[in-house]
XYZ file of C-alpha atoms in Angstrom:
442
model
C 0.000 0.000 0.000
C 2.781 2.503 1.013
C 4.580 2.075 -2.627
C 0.731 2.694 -4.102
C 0.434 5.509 -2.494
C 3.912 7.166 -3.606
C 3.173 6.091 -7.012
C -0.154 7.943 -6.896
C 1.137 10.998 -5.523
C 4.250 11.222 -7.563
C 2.373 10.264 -10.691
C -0.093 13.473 -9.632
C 2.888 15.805 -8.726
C 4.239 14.796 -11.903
C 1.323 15.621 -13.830
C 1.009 18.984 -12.015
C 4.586 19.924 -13.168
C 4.247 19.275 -16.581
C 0.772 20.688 -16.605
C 2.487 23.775 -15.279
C 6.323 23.995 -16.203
C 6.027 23.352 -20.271
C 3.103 26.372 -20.806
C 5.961 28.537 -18.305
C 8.772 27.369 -20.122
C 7.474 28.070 -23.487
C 6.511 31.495 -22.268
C 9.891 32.143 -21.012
C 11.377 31.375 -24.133
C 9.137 33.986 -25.584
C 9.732 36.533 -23.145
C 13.288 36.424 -23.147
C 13.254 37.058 -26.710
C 10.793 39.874 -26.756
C 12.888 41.301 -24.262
C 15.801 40.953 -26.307
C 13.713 42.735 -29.607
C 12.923 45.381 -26.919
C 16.182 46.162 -26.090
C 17.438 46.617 -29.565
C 14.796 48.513 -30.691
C 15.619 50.849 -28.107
C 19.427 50.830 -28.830
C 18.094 51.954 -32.587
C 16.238 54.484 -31.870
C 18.494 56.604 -29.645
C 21.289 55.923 -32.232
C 18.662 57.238 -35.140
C 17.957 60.469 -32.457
C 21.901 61.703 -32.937
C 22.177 61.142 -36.858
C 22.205 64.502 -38.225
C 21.077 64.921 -41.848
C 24.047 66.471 -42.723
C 26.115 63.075 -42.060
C 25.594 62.777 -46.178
C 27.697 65.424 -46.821
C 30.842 63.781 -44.627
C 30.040 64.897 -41.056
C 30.664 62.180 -38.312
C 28.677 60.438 -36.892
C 28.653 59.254 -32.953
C 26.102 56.575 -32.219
C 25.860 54.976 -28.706
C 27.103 52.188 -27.228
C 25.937 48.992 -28.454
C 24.013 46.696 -26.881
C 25.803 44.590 -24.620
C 27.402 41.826 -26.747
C 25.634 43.547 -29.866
C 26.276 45.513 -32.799
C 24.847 49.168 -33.586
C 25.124 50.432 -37.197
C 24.108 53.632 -39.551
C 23.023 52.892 -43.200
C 22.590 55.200 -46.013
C 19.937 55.064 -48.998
C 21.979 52.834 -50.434
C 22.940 50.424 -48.185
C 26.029 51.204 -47.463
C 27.703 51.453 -43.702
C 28.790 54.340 -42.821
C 29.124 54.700 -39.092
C 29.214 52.273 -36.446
C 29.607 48.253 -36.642
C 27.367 45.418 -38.579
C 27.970 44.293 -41.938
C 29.285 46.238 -45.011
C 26.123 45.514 -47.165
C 23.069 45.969 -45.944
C 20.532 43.011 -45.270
C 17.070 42.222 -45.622
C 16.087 44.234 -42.182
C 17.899 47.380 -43.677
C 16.197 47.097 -46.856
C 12.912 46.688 -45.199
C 13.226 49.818 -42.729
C 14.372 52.205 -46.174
C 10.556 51.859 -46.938
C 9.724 54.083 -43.474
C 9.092 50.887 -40.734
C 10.468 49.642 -37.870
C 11.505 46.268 -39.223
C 12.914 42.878 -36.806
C 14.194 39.935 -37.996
C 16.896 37.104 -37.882
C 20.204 37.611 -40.389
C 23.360 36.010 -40.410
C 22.403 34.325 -36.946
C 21.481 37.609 -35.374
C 18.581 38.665 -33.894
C 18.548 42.530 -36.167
C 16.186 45.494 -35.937
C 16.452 48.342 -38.198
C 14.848 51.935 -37.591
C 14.329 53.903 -40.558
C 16.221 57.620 -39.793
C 13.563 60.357 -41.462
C 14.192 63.901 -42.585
C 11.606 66.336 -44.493
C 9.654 63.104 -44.762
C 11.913 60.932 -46.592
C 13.983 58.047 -45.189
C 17.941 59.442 -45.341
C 19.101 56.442 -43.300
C 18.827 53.366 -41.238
C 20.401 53.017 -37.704
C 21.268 48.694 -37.001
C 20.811 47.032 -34.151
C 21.721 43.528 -33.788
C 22.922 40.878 -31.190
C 23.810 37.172 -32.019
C 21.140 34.479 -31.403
C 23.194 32.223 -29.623
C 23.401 34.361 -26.540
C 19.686 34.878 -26.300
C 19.440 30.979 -26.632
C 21.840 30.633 -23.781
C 19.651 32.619 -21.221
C 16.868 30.642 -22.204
C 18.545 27.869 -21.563
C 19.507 29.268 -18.321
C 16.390 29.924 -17.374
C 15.176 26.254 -18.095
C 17.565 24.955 -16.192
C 16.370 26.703 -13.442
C 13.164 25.853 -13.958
C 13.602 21.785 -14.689
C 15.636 22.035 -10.926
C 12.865 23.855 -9.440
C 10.177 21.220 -11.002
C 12.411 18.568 -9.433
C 12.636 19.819 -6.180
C 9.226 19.767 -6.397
C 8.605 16.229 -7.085
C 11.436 15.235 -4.564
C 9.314 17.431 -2.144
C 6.159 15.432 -3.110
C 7.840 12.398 -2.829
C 8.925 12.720 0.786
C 5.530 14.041 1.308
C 3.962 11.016 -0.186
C 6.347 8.659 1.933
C 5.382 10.245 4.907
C 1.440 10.497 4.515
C 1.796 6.470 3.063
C 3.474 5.806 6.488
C 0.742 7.452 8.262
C -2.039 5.497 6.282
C -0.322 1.703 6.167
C 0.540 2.009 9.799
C -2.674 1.384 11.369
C -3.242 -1.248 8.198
C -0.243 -2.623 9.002
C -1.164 -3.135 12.683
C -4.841 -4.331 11.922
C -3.191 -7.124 9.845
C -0.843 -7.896 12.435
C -4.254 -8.057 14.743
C -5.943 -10.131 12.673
C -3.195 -12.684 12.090
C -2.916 -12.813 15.993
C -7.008 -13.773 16.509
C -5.987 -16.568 13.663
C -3.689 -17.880 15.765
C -6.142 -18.699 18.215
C -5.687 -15.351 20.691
C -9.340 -14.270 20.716
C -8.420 -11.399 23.430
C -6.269 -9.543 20.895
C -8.187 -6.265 20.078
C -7.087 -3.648 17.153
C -5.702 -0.510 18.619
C -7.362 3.329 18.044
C -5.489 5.542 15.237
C -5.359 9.207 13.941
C -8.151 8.247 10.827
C -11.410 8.193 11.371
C -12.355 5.876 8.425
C -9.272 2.939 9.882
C -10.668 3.577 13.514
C -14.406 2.913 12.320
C -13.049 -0.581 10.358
C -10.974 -1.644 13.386
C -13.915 -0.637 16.297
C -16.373 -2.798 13.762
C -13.632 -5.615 13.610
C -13.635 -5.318 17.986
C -17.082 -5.768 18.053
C -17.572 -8.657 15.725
C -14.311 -10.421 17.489
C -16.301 -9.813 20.791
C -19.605 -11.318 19.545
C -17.869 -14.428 17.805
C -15.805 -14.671 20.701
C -19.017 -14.419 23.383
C -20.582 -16.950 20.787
C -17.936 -19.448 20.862
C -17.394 -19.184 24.623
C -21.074 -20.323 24.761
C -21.010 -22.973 22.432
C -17.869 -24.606 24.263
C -19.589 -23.872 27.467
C -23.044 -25.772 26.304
C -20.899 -28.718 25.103
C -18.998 -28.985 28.327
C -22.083 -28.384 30.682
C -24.358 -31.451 28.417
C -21.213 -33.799 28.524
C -20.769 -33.057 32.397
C -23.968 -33.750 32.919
C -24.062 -36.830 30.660
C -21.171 -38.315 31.848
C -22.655 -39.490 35.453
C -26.084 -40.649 34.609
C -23.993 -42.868 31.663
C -21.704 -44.247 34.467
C -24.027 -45.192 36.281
C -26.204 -46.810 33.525
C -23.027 -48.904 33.088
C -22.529 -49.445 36.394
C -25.812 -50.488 36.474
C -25.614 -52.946 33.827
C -22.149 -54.378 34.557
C -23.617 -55.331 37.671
C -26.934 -57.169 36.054
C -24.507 -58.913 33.868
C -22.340 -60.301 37.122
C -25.641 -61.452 38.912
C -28.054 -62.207 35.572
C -28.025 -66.193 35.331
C -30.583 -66.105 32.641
C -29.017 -66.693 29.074
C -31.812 -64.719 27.456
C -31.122 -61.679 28.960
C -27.315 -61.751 28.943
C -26.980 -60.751 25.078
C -29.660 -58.085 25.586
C -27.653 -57.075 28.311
C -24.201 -57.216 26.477
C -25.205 -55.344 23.848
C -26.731 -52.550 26.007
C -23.713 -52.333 27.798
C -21.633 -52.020 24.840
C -24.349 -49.110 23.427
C -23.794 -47.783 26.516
C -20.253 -47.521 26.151
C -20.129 -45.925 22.496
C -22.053 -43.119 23.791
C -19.825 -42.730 26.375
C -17.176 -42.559 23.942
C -19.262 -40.055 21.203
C -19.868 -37.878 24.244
C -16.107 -37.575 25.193
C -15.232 -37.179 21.473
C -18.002 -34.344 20.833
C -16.585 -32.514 23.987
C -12.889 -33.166 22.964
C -13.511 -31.331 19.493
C -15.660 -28.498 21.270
C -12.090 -27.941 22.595
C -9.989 -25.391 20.801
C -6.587 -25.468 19.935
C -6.485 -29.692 20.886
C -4.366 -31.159 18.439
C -5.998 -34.415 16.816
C -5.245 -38.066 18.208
C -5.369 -40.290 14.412
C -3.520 -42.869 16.388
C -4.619 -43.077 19.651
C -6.355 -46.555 20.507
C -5.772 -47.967 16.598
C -7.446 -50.926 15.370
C -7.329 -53.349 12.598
C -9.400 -52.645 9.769
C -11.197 -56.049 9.795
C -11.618 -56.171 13.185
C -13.406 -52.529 13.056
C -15.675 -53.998 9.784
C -16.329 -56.647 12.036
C -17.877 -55.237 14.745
C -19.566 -52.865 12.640
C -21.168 -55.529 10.586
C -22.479 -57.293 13.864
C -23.658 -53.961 15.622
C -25.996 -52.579 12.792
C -26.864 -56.104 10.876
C -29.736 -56.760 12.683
C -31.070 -53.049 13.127
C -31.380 -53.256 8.967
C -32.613 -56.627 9.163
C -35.953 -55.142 11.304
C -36.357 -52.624 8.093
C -36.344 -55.539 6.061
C -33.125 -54.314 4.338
C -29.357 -56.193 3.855
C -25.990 -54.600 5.076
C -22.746 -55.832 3.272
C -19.699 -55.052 4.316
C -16.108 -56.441 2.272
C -12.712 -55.488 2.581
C -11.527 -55.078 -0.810
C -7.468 -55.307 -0.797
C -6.861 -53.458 2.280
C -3.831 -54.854 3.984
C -3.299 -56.819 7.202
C -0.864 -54.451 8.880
C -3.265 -51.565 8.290
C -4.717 -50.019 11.636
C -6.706 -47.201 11.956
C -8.385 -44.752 15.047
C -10.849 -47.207 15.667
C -13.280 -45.486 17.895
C -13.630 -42.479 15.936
C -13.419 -43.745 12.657
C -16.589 -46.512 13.661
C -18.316 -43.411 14.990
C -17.953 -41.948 11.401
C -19.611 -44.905 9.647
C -21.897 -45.277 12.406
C -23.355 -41.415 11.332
C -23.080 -42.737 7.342
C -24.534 -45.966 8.138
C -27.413 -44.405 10.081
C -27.465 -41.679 7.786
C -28.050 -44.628 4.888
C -31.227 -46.623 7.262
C -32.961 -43.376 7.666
C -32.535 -41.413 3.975
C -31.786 -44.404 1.664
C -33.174 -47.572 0.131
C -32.681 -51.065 -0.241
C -29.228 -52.907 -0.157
C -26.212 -50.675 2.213
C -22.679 -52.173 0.807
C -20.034 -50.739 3.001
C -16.602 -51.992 1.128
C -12.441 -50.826 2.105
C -10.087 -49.657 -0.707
C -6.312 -49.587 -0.112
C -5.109 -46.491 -1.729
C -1.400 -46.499 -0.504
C -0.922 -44.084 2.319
C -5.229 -43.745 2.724
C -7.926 -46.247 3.091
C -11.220 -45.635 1.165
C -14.238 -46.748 2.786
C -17.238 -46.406 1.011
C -20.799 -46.563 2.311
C -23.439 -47.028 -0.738
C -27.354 -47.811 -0.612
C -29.308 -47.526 -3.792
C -30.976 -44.463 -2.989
C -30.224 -40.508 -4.720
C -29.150 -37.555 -3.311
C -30.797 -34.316 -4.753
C -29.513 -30.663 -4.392
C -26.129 -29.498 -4.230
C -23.598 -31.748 -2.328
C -21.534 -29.554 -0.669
C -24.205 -28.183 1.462
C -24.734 -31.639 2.784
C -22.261 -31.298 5.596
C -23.522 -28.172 6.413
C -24.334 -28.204 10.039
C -28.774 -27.829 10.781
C -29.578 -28.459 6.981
C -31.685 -31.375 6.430
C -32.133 -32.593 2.914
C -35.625 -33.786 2.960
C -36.650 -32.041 6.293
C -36.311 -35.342 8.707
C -33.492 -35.747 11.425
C -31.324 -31.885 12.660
C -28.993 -32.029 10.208
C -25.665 -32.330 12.328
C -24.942 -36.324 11.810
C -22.748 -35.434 8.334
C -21.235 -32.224 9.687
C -20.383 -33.906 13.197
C -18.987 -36.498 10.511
C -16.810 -34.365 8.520
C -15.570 -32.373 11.490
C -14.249 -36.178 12.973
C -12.968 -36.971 9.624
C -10.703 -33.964 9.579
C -10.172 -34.443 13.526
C -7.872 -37.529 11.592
C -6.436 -35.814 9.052
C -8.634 -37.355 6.537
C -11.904 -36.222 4.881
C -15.531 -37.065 3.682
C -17.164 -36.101 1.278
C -19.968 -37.648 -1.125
C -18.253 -39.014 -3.770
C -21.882 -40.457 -5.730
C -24.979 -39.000 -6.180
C -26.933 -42.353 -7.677
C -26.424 -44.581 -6.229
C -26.274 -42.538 -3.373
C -21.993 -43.315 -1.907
C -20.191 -41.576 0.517
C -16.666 -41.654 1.016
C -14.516 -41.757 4.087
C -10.360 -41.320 3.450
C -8.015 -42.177 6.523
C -4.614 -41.858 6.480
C -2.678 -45.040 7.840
C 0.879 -45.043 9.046
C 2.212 -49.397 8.691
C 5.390 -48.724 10.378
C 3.720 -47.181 13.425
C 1.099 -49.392 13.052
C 3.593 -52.469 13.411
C 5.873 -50.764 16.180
C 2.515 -50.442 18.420
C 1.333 -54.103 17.438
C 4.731 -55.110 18.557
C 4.750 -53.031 22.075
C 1.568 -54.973 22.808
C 2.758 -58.195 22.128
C 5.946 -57.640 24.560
């Protein structure tokens, strides 16, 4: 912004000069000869005032002192010098001041004006006055060289000028910037400091208040979250408790599964609740390998934990590990919560068949979750958190979804519209994978 700002002002100063300096120079030049024209006239004149009309018959002449640098002659009808200095013959001014005018010209490189001398009205003479055009040239010259170093002091003035006032402006900029990367970097007290202009101050007191509101917002949000897992967290403990205990005393082998699999529903919430309040968290770094698990194992359990709920809908799940390798582990907990949301996600909005299959794609695994439904509208929007697509469920399985996904350094997004397929990409490290397999087999 600062070199902007020079570059306007200089190219305006610049602008202004020429504007200014060519119309004076060119007027200079003109008055500097004029002046010059004057000046010889004048010489003329009071050198025609002494010639007596008797200076035919042989009497001298005395004419005045030429002009500085100049010539001052006396010319007879016939063109002939005879008193005084300028060329022998006369020239083209001479002739033209024997006719009874005041005549100025150029001759031989001189700038000449002849004054006819006049005597019972008839021209007996002409008095010369000349000076070379070089030395008017030269003072013209002068003068523009005074001129171009006054126009350039002018634009060096401007330019300091310019410097200074772009200092003045990018400073505050320059500090809301610095502001703004600061509340980037997570510090949501930073607030953008008061300047000398009014328009900056009104942008940074608008910036202040909208930091303050986002920041009063967020502060809520994280507060909510904590408060609803606090206050989730004991009546789930003691719901397991609870069932942990009818499980040690229960003899009857009809309610032991029920009871088994209540427990472990039990548990997953447990676990969705601590992961929902672990990303409410700011500035927590994600865990991708915290509590890995082998990717048949975690198809596995899936398979068994939502097989029968589409088998009451009358529908089939298949699940198939495509050429996904057997050293590949993944976050197990969070990535099952993820295709627990798709999976759900697929009962509730899709139809008929769900085919949940694992792609090896080097350093990522691909799991895709298809029915045979559509999705209509535009994808993107999908994920975005309170939109539901055809107005049943809150909309915040598929952002919750996303927001894990990138908790892992991986992503989702919907990769099919018909058949209806999302995708899930995790990244999988085999060499850390096989150093923790290996720490809990010692």
């Amino acid at each position: 912004m600062r070199q902007r700002v020079v570059r306007v002002a200089l190219t305006a100063a610049l602008v202004a000069v020429v504007l200014l300096a060519v119309p004076l120079a060119l007027a200079i030049r003109s008055s500097l000869y004029a002046d010059q024209r004057d000046t010889l006239e004048r010489a003329a004149l009071a050198g025609a005032v002494r010639v007596s009309p008797d200076y035919v018959s042989g009497d001298p002449v005395e004419l005045p002192a030429p002009p500085a640098g100049g010539r001052l002659g006396l010319y007879d009808p016939h063109q002939v010098r005879r008193a005084g200095s300028g060329p022998r013959p006369g020239d083209t001014p001479v002739r033209q001041a024997l006719t009874g005018e005041v005549a100025r010209g150029r001759a031989g490189g001189d700038l000449v004006v002849a004054v006819p001398v006049a005597h019972d009205e008839r021209v007996i003479g002409v008095v010369r006055a000349s000076t070379p055009v070089a030395a008017v040239r030269d003072r013209v010259f002068t003068a523009w060289a005074v001129l171009l170093g006054v126009a350039v002091f002018a634009l060096a003035v401007a330019v300091l000028v310019a410097r200074r006032q772009a200092r003045a402006l990018a400073a505050p900029l320059e500090e809301l910037s610095r502001h703004c990367r600061a509340v980037t970097e997570g510090d949501l007290t930073a607030r953008a400091a008061p300047s000398s202009i009014a328009e900056i101050d009104q942008v940074a007191r608008t910036h202040n208040e909208m930091l303050h509101s986002l920041a009063e917002l967020l502060r809520h949000e994280r507060d909510f979250a904590a408060n609803a897992s606090h206050q989730l967290r004991t009546p789930l403990t003691g719901l397991q408790l609870a069932l942990e205990a009818g499980l040690a005393q229960e003899d009857d082998a009809r309610l032991r599964p029920v009871l088994t699999e209540a427990l472990a529903t039990t548990q997953r919430l447990h676990h969705t609740v601590e992961e929902v309040l672990r990303l409410s968290r700011s500035g927590e770094a994600p865990r991708p390998t915290a509590g890995t698990t082998e990717v048949r194992q975690l198809l596995r359990e899936t398979e068994e934990r939502w097989h029968g709920l589409f088998a009451q809908d009358g529908r089939r799940l298949e699940c198939a590990v495509r050429d996904a390798p057997a050293d590949a582990r993944i976050p197990g907990a969070p990535v099952s919560e993820v295709l627990g949301i798709l999976l759900d996600n697929a009962r509730v909005h899709g139809h008929g068949t769900v085919r949940l299959a694992v792609r090896d794609l080097d350093d990522v695994l691909a799991f895709d979750v298809s029915d045979e439904g559509a999705v209509t509208g535009e994808p993107a929007r999908l994920f975005d958190r309170g939109r539901s697509g055809n107005g049943h469920g809150t909309g915040i399985g598929l952002a919750l979804a996303r927001d894990l996904a990138a908790a892992l350094g991986g992503r989702l997004s919907l990769t099919k519209g018909h058949p209806a397929t999302f995708t899930l990409l995790v990244p999988v490290g085999r060499e850390e994978a096989a150093q923790e397999a290996e720490g809990e087999s010692r």
